[in-house]
Coordinates of C-alpha atoms in Angstrom, one line a residue:
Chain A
X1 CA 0.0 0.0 0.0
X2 CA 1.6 3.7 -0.7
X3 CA 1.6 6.8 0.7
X4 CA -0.8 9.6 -0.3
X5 CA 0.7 12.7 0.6
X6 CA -1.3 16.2 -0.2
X7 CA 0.7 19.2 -1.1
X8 CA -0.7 22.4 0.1
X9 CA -0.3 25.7 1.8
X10 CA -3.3 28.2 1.5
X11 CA -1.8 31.3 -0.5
X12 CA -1.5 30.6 -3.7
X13 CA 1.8 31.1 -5.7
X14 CA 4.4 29.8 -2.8
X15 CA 5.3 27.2 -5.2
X16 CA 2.7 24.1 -4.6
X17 CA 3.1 22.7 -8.1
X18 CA 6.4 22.9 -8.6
X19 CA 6.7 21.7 -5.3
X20 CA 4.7 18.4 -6.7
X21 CA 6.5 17.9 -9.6
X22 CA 10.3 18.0 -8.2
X23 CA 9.4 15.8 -5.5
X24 CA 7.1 13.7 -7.4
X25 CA 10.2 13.3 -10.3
X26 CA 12.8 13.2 -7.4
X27 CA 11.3 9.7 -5.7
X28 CA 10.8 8.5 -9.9
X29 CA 14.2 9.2 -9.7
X30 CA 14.7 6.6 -6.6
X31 CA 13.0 4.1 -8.7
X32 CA 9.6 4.3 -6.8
X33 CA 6.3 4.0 -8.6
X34 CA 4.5 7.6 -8.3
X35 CA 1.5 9.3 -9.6
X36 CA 0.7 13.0 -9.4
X37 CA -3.0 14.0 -9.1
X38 CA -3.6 17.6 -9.9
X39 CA -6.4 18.7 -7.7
X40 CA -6.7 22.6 -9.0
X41 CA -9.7 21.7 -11.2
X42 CA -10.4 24.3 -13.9
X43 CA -6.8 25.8 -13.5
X44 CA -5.0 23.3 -14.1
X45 CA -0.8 23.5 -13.8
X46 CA 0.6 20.4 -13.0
X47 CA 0.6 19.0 -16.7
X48 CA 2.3 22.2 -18.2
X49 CA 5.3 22.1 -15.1
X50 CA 6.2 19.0 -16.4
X51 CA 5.5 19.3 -19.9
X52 CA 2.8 16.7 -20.5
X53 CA 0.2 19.1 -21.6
X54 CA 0.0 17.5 -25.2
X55 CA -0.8 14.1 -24.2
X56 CA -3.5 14.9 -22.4
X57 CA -7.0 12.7 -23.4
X58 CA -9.0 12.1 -20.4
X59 CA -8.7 14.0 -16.8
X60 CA -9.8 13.7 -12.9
X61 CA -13.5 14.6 -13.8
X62 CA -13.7 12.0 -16.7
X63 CA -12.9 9.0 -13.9
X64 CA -15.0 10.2 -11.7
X65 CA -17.6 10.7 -13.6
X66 CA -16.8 7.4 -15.1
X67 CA -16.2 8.4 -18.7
X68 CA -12.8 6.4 -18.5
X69 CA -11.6 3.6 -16.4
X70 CA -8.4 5.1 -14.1
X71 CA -6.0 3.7 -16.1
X72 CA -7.0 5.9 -19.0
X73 CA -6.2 9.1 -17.5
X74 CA -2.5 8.3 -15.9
X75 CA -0.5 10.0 -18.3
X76 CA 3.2 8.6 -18.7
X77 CA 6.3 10.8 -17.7
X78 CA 8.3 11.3 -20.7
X79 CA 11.6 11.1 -18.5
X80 CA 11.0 8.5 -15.8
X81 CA 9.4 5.1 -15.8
X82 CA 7.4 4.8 -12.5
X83 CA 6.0 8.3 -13.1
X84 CA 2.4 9.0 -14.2
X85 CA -0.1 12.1 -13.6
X86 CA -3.7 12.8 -13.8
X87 CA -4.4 15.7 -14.7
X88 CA -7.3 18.2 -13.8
X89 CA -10.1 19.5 -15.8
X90 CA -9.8 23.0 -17.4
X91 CA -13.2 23.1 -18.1
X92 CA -15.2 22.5 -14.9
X93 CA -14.3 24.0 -11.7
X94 CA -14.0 22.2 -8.2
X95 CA -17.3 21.4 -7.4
X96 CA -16.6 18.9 -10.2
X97 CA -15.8 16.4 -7.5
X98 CA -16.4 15.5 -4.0
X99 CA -14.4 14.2 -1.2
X100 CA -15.5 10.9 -1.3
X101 CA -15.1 10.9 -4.9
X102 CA -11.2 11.8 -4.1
X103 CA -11.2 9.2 -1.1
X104 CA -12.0 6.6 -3.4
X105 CA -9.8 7.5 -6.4
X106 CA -6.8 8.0 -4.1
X107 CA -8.1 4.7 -2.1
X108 CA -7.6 2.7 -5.8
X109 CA -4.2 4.1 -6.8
X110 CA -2.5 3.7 -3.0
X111 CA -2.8 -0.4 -4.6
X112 CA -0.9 0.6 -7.4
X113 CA 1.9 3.2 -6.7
X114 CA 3.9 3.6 -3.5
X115 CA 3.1 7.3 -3.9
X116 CA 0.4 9.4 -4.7
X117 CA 1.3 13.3 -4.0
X118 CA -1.9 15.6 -4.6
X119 CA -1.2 19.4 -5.6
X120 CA -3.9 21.3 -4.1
X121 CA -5.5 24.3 -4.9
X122 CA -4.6 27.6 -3.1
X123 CA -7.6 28.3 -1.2
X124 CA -9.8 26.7 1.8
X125 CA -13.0 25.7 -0.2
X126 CA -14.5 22.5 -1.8
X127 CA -10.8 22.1 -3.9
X128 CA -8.7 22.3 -0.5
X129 CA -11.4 19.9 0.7
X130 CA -11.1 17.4 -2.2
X131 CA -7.2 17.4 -2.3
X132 CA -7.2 16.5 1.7
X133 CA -9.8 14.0 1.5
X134 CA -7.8 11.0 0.8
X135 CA -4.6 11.8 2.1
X136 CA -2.8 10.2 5.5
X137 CA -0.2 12.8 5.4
X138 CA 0.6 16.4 4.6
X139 CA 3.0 18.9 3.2
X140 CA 2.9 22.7 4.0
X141 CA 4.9 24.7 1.5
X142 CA 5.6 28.1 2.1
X143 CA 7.7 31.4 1.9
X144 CA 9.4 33.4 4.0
X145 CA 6.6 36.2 4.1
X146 CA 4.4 37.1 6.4
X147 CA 1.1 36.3 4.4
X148 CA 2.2 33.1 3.4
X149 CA 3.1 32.0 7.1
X150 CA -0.2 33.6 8.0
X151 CA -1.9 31.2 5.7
X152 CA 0.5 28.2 6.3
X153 CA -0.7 28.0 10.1
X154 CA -4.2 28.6 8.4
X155 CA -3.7 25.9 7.1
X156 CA -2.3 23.7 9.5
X157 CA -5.0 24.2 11.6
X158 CA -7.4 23.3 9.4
X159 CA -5.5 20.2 8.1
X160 CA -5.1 19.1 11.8
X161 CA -8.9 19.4 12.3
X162 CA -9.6 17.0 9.8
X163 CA -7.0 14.6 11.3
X164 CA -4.5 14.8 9.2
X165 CA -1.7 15.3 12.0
X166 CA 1.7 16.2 12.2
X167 CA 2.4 18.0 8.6
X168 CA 5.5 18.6 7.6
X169 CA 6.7 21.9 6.6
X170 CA 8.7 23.4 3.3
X171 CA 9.8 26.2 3.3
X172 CA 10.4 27.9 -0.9
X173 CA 12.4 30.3 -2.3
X174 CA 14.3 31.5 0.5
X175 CA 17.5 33.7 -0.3
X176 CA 20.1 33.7 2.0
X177 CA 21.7 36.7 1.8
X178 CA 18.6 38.1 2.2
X179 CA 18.3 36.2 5.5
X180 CA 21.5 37.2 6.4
X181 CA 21.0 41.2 6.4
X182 CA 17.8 40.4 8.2
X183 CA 15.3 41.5 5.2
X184 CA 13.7 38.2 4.9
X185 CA 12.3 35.8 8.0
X186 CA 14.8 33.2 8.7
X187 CA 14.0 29.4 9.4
X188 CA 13.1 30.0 13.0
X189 CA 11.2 32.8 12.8
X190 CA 8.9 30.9 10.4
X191 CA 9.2 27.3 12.5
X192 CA 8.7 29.5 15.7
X193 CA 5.3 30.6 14.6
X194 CA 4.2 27.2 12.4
X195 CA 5.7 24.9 15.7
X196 CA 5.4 22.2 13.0
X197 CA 8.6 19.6 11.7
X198 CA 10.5 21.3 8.8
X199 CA 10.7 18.5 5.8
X200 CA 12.8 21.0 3.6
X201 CA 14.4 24.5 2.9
X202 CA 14.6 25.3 -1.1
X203 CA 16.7 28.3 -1.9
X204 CA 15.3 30.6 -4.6
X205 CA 17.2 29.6 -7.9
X206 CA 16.4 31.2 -11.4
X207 CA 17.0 27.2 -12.4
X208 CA 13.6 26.5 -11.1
X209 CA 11.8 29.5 -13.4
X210 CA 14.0 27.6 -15.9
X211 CA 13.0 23.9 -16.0
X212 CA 9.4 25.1 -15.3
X213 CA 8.8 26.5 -18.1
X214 CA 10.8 24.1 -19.6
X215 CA 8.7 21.7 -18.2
X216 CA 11.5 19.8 -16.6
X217 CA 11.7 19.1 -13.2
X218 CA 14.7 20.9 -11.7
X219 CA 15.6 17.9 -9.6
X220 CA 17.3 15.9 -12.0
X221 CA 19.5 19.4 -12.3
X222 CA 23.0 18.5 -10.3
X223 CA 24.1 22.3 -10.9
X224 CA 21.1 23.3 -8.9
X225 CA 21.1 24.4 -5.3
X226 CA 17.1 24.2 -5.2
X227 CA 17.4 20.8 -7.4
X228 CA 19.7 19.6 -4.2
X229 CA 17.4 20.6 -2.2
X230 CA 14.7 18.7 -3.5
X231 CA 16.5 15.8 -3.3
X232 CA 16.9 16.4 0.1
X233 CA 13.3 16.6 0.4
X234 CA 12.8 13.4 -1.6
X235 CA 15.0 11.3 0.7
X236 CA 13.2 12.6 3.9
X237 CA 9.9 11.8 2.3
X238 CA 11.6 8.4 1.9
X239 CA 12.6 8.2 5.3
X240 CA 16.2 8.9 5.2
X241 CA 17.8 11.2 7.8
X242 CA 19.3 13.7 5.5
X243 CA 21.0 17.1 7.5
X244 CA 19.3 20.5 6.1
X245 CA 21.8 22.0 3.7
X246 CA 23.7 24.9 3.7
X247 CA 22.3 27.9 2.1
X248 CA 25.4 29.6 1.8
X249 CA 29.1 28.8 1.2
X250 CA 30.5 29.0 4.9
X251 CA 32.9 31.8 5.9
X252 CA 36.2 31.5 7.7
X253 CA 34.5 32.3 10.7
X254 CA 31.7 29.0 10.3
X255 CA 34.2 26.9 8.9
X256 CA 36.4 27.3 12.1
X257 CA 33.2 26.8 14.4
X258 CA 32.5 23.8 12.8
X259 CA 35.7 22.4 12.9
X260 CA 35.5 22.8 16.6
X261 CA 32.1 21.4 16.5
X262 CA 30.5 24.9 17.5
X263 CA 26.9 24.6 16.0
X264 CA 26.4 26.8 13.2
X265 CA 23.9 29.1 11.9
Chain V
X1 CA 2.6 57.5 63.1
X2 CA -0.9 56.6 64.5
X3 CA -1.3 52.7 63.5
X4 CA 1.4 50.4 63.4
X5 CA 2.5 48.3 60.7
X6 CA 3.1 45.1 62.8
X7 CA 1.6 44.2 66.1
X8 CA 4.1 41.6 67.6
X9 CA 1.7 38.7 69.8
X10 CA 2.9 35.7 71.4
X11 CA 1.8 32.5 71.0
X12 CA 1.9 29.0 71.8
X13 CA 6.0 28.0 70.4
X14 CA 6.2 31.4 69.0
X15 CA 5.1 34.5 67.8
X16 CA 2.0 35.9 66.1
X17 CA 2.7 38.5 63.7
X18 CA -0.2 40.9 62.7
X19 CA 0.2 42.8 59.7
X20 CA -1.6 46.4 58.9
X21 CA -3.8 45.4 56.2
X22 CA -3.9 48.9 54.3
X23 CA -0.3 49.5 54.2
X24 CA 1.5 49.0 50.9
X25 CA 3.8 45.8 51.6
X26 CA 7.0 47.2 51.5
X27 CA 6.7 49.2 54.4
X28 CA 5.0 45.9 56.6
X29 CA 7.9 43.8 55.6
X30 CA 10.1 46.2 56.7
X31 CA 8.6 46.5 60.0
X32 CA 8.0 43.3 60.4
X33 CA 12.3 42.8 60.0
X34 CA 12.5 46.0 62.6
X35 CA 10.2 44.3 65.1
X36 CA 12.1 40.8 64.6
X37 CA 15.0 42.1 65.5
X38 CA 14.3 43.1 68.4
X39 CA 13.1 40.1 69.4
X40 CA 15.6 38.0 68.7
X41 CA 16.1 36.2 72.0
X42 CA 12.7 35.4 72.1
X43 CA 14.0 33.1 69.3
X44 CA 17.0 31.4 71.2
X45 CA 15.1 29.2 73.8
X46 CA 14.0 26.8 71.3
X47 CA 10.4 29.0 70.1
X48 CA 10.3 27.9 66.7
X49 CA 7.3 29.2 64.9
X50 CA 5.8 32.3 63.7
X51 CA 2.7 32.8 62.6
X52 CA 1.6 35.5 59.7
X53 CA -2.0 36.9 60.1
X54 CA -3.7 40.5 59.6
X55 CA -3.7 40.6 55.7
X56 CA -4.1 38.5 52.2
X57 CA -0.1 37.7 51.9
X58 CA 0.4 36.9 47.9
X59 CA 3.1 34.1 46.8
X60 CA 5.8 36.6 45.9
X61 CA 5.1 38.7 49.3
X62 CA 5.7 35.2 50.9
X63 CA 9.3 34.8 49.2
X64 CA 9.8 38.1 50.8
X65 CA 8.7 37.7 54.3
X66 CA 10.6 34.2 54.5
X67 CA 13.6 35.8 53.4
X68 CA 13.6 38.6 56.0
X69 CA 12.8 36.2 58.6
X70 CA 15.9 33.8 57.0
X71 CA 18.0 37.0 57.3
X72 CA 17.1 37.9 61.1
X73 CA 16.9 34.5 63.0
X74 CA 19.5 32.9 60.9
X75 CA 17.5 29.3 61.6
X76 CA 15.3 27.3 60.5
X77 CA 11.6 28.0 62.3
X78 CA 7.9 27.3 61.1
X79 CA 6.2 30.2 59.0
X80 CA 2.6 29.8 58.9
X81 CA 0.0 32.2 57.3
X82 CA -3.4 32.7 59.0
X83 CA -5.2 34.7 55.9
X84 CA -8.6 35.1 55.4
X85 CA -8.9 35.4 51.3
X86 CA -7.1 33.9 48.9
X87 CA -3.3 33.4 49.2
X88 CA -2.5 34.6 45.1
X89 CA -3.2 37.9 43.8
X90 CA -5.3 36.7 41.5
X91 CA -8.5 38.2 41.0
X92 CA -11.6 36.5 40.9
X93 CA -13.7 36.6 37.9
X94 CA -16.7 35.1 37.4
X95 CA -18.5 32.9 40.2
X96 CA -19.7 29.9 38.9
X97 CA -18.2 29.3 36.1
X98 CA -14.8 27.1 36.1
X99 CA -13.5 28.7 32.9
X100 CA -11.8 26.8 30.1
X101 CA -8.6 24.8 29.9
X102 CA -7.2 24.6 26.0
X103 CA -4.1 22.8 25.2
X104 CA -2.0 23.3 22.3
X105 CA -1.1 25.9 19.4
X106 CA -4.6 28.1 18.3
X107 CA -4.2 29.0 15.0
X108 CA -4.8 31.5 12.5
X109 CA -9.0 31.1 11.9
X110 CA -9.3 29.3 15.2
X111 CA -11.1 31.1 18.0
X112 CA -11.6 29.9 21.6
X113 CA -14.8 31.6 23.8
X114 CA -15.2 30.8 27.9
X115 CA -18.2 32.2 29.4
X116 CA -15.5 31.7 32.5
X117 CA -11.8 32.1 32.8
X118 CA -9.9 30.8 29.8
X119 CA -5.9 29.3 30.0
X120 CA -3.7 28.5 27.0
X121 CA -1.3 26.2 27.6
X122 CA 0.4 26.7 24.4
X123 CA 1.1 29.4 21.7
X124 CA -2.2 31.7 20.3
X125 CA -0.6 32.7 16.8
X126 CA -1.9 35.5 14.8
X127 CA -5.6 35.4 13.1
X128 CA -6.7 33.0 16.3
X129 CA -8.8 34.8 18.9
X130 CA -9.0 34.3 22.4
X131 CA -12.3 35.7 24.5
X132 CA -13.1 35.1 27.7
X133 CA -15.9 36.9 30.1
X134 CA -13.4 36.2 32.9
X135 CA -9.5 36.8 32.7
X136 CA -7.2 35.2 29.8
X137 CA -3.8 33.6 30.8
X138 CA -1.5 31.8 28.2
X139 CA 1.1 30.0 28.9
X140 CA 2.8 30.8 25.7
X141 CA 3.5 33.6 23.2
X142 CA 0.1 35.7 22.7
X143 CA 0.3 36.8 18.9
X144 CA -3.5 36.8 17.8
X145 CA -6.1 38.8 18.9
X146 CA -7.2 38.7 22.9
X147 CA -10.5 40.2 24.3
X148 CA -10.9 39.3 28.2
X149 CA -14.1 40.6 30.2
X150 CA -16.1 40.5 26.9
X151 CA -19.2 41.1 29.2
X152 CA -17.8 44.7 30.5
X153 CA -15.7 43.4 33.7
X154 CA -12.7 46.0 33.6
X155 CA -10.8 44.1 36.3
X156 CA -10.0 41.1 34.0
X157 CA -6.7 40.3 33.3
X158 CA -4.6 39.0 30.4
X159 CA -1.7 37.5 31.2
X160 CA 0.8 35.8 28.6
X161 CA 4.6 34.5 29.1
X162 CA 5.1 36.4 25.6
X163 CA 2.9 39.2 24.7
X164 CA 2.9 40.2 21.2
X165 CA -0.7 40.8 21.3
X166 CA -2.4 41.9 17.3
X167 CA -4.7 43.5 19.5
X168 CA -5.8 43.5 23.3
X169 CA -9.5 44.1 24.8
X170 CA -10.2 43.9 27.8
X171 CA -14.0 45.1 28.8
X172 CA -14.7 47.8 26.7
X173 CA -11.2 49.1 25.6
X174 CA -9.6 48.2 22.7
X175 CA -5.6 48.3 22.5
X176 CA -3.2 47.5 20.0
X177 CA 0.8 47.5 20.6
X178 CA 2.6 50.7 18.9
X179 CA 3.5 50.3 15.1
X180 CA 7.1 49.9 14.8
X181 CA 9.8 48.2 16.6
X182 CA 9.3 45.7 18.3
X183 CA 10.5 44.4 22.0
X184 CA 13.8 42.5 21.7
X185 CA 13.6 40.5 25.1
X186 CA 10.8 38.9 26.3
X187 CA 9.3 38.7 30.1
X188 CA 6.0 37.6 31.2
X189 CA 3.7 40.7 31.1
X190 CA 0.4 41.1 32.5
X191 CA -2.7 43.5 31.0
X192 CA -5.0 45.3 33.2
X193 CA -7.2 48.4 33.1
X194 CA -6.5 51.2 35.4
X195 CA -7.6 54.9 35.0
X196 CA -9.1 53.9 31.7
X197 CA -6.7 52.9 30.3
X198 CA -5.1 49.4 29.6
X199 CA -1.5 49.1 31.2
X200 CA 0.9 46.0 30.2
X201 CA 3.4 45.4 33.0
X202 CA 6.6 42.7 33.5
X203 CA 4.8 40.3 35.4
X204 CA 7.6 38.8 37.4
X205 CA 8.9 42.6 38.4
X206 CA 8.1 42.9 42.3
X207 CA 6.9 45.3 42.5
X208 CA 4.0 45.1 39.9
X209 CA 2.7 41.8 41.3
X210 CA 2.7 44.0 45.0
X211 CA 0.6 46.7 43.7
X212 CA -1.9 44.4 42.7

């Protein structure tokens, strides 16, 4: 039986999708069987980040409407073998589908794949509802701004509520040196308020703007601090006690502390 | 000096100290180490136990009246309190009604409502909102939004280990902390209405916790 994990965080924009994708590709990477479930009926994303768009026949409404057995609408990664997405509808909006209808679709592909990762919409309506429906476990991506903290503990909140306990926190597009001259909330400042695990810090990197609209996960890219990142992410989600990297290239000053095992930043 | 502060009384194994009720503390505690002193030898043939009476004695006034005995006698003897009320400073809110107990982080969209006192033992983050017809205490940092004596009881309290408040009521008055910097170190604070006007004060200070 797999995991079905539901990416979300309330404001929209923090980077759900390509959140999805890169960790979705990443644990392809690893060999594992995956499947990606958009969830942002009627603006639909997912398909375009990872540049499947063109193959698309059937969608999420179609098998849940029963126009198409579930096998239909998996769509084949052009890059990995164990990697498939269903994508949304970009006709219908989210009242399209109910929970149960997501508890059962998500029930039927946890048989097949040892993931199935849900991008949710931005929001706290009937699409939030859907994408939560059938998972046992959460992500909570966000940025280092205010608003989208606000809405990540939201969020939280409302996940918790509907018992989906103990979500674990990303935190996107961070830059460092920002950080650093104290124009941007640091780590803590955000895990102080959220009080939640942190699964993963990605660094802002123009890569990911890149292999977006590429449609090519930046994972696979070894040049990329945020692709590192990612992996990181993807061997946490697998269960593998992976440090948080660096953001920055250590100064004397750090590199001294650490050799005498001072704790840094 | 009309009234003293302490009345000195013996008793069975000791003395009976009576404090002046109306007096601010400092000056009884200080007369009370003035009238020890003096008797001292009162203390040397074995009487072992003295026995506080005359006035509600708060927790923190009790740290200080165990230390100046400490001080004076230099031995171990008995302190007992003979008070009337209730030992804390703590005001009493609502008769009745036991108040609420929540446990764990409120967050932003969750509200909690007592018709009695309410506690957090946990961390109220901003959007949640905390109101209470009695007083509020949270055993965390306070970021949300706090309204304690919603029915118009301006002695409630708010009381938070951190108090970063988005806005405080209390009764009828409606606060909100000044726009800019803010605090870099954090103590317990306490919120109460006096003249008006809602005051936040260090809660561990002293003499804060004396006034009230």
């Amino acid at each position: 039986m797999g995991e079905v994990i539901v990416i979300t965080s309330g404001k929209g924009g923090v980077g759900k999708t390509t959140t999805t994708a890169n960790i979705g590709a990443g644990l392809a990477m690893e060999s594992k069987s995956v499947v990606l479930i958009d969830a942002d009926i009627g603006l639909r994303n997912l398909d375009v980040v990872m540049g499947l768009e063109n193959r698309i026949v059937y969608d999420i409404v179609d098998v849940v409407e029963g126009r198409c057995r579930i096998k239909q609408a998996l769509i084949k990664d052009k890059r990995y073998p164990g990697l498939f997405i269903i994508p949304a509808s970009q006709t219908r909006d989210k009242n399209s589908v109910s929970p149960e209808q997501m508890a059962n679709l998500t029930a039927e592909l946890r048989k097949e794949f040892d993931y199935v990762l849900i991008d949710c919409p931005a929001g706290i309506e009937q699409g939030f509802k859907n994408a939560i429906a059938g998972a046992d476990k959460a992500f909570v991506v966000t940025t280092p701004e205010v608003s989208a903290v606000r809405d990540a503990d939201r969020i939280i909140g409302l996940l918790e509520a509907n018992g989906l306990k103990d979500p674990k926190l990303i935190i996107n597009r961070i830059r460092p040196q920002m950080v650093k001259k104290g124009d941007m909330m640091n780590i803590d400042d955000i895990l102080d308020i959220l009080a939640i695990s942190l699964l993963g810090v990605v660094p802002d990197d123009e890569n990911i703007i890149i292999s977006t609209n590429k449609g090519d996960p930046a994972v696979a890219d070894d040049h990329s601090k945020a692709g590192q990142a990612y992996r990181n992410i993807v061997a946490r989600t697998m269960g593998h006690k992976v440090p948080i990297m660096e953001m920055d290239e250590p100064g004397f000053i750090d590199r001294l502390k650490r050799l005498f095992g001072v704790k840094v930043g | 000096m009309g009234k003293e502060a302490v009345t000195l009384k013996g008793i069975k194994d000791g003395i009976m100290v009576i404090l002046d009720s109306d007096m601010p503390f400092g000056q009884v505690c200080e007369q009370t180490a003035k009238k020890l002193c003096e008797v001292i030898d009162f203390f040397k043939d074995g009487s072992s136990r003295i026995l506080f009476s005359g006035r509600i004695i708060g927790a923190m006034e009790r740290i200080s009246l165990e230390q100046a005995v400490m001080d004076i006698l230099q031995r171990d003897v008995t302190v007992e309190y003979q008070t009337d009320g209730p030992g804390l400073p703590v005001r009493q809110a609502v008769k009745g009604d036991p108040g609420k107990f929540h446990r764990g982080t409120l967050r932003s969209g969750q509200s909690v409502k007592s018709s009695g006192n309410l506690v957090v033992i946990g961390d109220v983050n901003p959007g949640a909102e905390l109101i209470a017809v009695g007083n509020v205490v949270v055993m965390g940092c306070l970021r949300g939004i706090v309204h304690a004596g919603c029915n118009g009881d301006k002695n409630a309290i708010v009381a938070a280990v951190k108090m970063a408040p988005t806005q405080l009521r209390i009764a009828d008055i409606i606060t909100r902390p000044p726009d800019g910097e803010e605090d870099a170190q954090w103590v317990p604070e306490i919120a109460y209405i006096k003249d008006g006007n809602i005051y936040i004060d260090d809660y561990l200070s002293r003499n804060n916790l004396l006034k009230n």
